[in-house]
C-alpha cells in the first residue's frame, strides 16, 4: 500500500540505479551492506534502521524512493509511505505525514487499529490529536506499536522529499524515536 501520493509510473528505468537499489534491498533484508557506513541522522544517533538518501535537486531521489517502495511491496515487507511536495499544502504539512502513516498502519495491523481506536475513545484523545508532534509520535506510534506483538512481516516506512515539508526537524526527531523504540521498523527518508 503506497497510496500516499506514490507514483508507480515514476520508477527507475530498467538496468539503472542497480547498485544502489541492490544495497537498499540488502539493508531492508538486514544484511551487511559493503561500502555503506552507518550514517549520523539526527542528534548523534547512528542506526542501521534508518537510511537517509541525500543528493542534489533533480538527481533522482524521488524516483529511487518510488522504485524502492515498489520493491518493498514485491517482497515480504509491509510498507507505509508519504511523498512530500513543497508546492502542495497537503503534502508539505508534517501533521499529514504522521496521520497518513498511522492510517496506513491501521490497515496493515488490526492490533494497531484497536490501539488507535481505544486512544480515540479515551478522554485524552483531543490532547493527542491537537497536541505537538512529539506527543502524537509518542501516542500514535511508539506506545501503540510497542504494545503489539512483533509482526511476522517487517515494516518499512518510506518518507520522500522530507526537506520539502514544514517542521522537518520535528518529523526527523519523531522518526528517530520510532526507529529507536520499535525494533521491527526500518525507515527510508
CSV table of N, CA, C and O in Angstrom, one decimal, residues 5 18 24 27 43 47 50 62-63 68 71 73 78 87 94 116 124 141 143-144 159 168 173-175 184 188:
chain,number,residue,atom,x,y,z
A,5,UNK,N,0.3,9.4,-2.3
A,5,UNK,CA,0.9,10.2,-3.4
A,5,UNK,C,2.1,9.5,-4.0
A,5,UNK,O,2.9,10.1,-4.7
A,18,UNK,N,21.0,0.2,-10.4
A,18,UNK,CA,21.0,-1.2,-10.0
A,18,UNK,C,21.8,-1.4,-8.7
A,18,UNK,O,21.3,-2.0,-7.7
A,24,UNK,N,20.0,-1.1,-1.1
A,24,UNK,CA,18.8,-0.8,-0.3
A,24,UNK,C,18.1,-2.1,0.0
A,24,UNK,O,17.6,-2.2,1.1
A,27,UNK,N,20.0,-3.7,2.8
A,27,UNK,CA,19.7,-3.0,4.0
A,27,UNK,C,18.3,-3.5,4.5
A,27,UNK,O,18.1,-3.8,5.7
A,43,UNK,N,20.9,14.3,15.9
A,43,UNK,CA,21.3,14.4,17.3
A,43,UNK,C,22.3,13.3,17.7
A,43,UNK,O,22.1,12.7,18.8
A,47,UNK,N,22.3,4.5,13.2
A,47,UNK,CA,21.5,3.4,13.2
A,47,UNK,C,21.5,2.7,11.8
A,47,UNK,O,21.5,3.3,10.8
A,50,UNK,N,17.8,3.2,9.8
A,50,UNK,CA,17.4,4.4,9.0
A,50,UNK,C,18.4,4.6,7.9
A,50,UNK,O,19.6,4.6,8.1
A,62,UNK,N,13.5,11.0,-5.6
A,62,UNK,CA,12.1,10.6,-5.6
A,62,UNK,C,11.9,9.4,-6.5
A,62,UNK,O,11.1,8.5,-6.1
A,63,UNK,N,12.5,9.3,-7.6
A,63,UNK,CA,12.4,8.2,-8.5
A,63,UNK,C,12.9,6.9,-7.7
A,63,UNK,O,12.3,5.9,-7.8
A,68,UNK,N,12.0,2.0,-4.8
A,68,UNK,CA,12.2,1.2,-3.6
A,68,UNK,C,10.8,0.8,-2.9
A,68,UNK,O,10.7,-0.3,-2.5
A,71,UNK,N,9.6,-2.1,-4.7
A,71,UNK,CA,10.4,-3.3,-4.4
A,71,UNK,C,10.0,-3.8,-3.0
A,71,UNK,O,9.9,-5.1,-2.8
A,73,UNK,N,7.0,-3.7,-1.6
A,73,UNK,CA,5.8,-4.4,-1.8
A,73,UNK,C,5.9,-5.7,-2.5
A,73,UNK,O,5.2,-6.6,-2.2
A,78,UNK,N,6.0,-5.1,4.7
A,78,UNK,CA,4.9,-4.1,4.7
A,78,UNK,C,5.5,-2.8,4.5
A,78,UNK,O,6.6,-2.5,4.8
A,87,UNK,N,5.1,22.5,-3.0
A,87,UNK,CA,4.1,23.4,-3.5
A,87,UNK,C,2.6,22.8,-3.4
A,87,UNK,O,1.7,23.3,-3.9
A,94,UNK,N,3.6,18.6,8.1
A,94,UNK,CA,4.1,17.5,8.9
A,94,UNK,C,3.0,16.6,9.5
A,94,UNK,O,3.1,15.4,9.6
A,116,UNK,N,-5.3,2.3,18.4
A,116,UNK,CA,-5.7,3.7,18.0
A,116,UNK,C,-7.2,4.0,18.3
A,116,UNK,O,-7.5,5.1,18.7
A,124,UNK,N,-8.4,11.6,26.7
A,124,UNK,CA,-7.3,12.4,26.3
A,124,UNK,C,-7.0,12.5,24.8
A,124,UNK,O,-6.0,13.0,24.4
A,141,UNK,N,2.4,6.3,17.6
A,141,UNK,CA,3.3,5.3,17.1
A,141,UNK,C,4.0,4.5,18.2
A,141,UNK,O,3.8,3.3,18.3
A,143,UNK,N,3.9,4.2,21.6
A,143,UNK,CA,3.1,3.4,22.5
A,143,UNK,C,2.2,2.3,21.8
A,143,UNK,O,2.2,1.2,22.3
A,144,UNK,N,1.5,2.7,20.8
A,144,UNK,CA,0.6,1.8,20.1
A,144,UNK,C,1.4,0.6,19.5
A,144,UNK,O,1.0,-0.5,19.6
A,159,UNK,N,9.5,7.9,3.5
A,159,UNK,CA,9.1,9.3,3.5
A,159,UNK,C,10.1,9.9,2.5
A,159,UNK,O,11.3,10.0,2.7
A,168,UNK,N,10.3,20.0,9.4
A,168,UNK,CA,11.1,18.7,9.1
A,168,UNK,C,11.9,18.3,10.3
A,168,UNK,O,12.1,17.1,10.5
A,173,UNK,N,13.0,14.1,14.3
A,173,UNK,CA,13.1,13.6,15.7
A,173,UNK,C,12.0,12.5,16.0
A,173,UNK,O,12.3,11.6,16.7
A,174,UNK,N,10.8,12.7,15.5
A,174,UNK,CA,9.8,11.7,15.7
A,174,UNK,C,10.1,10.4,15.0
A,174,UNK,O,10.0,9.3,15.6
A,175,UNK,N,10.7,10.4,13.8
A,175,UNK,CA,11.1,9.2,13.1
A,175,UNK,C,12.2,8.5,13.9
A,175,UNK,O,12.2,7.3,14.0
A,184,UNK,N,11.3,-3.7,14.9
A,184,UNK,CA,10.9,-4.3,13.6
A,184,UNK,C,10.5,-3.3,12.6
A,184,UNK,O,10.0,-3.6,11.5
A,188,UNK,N,13.2,4.7,5.6
A,188,UNK,CA,13.9,5.2,4.5
A,188,UNK,C,13.4,6.7,4.2
A,188,UNK,O,12.2,6.9,4.0
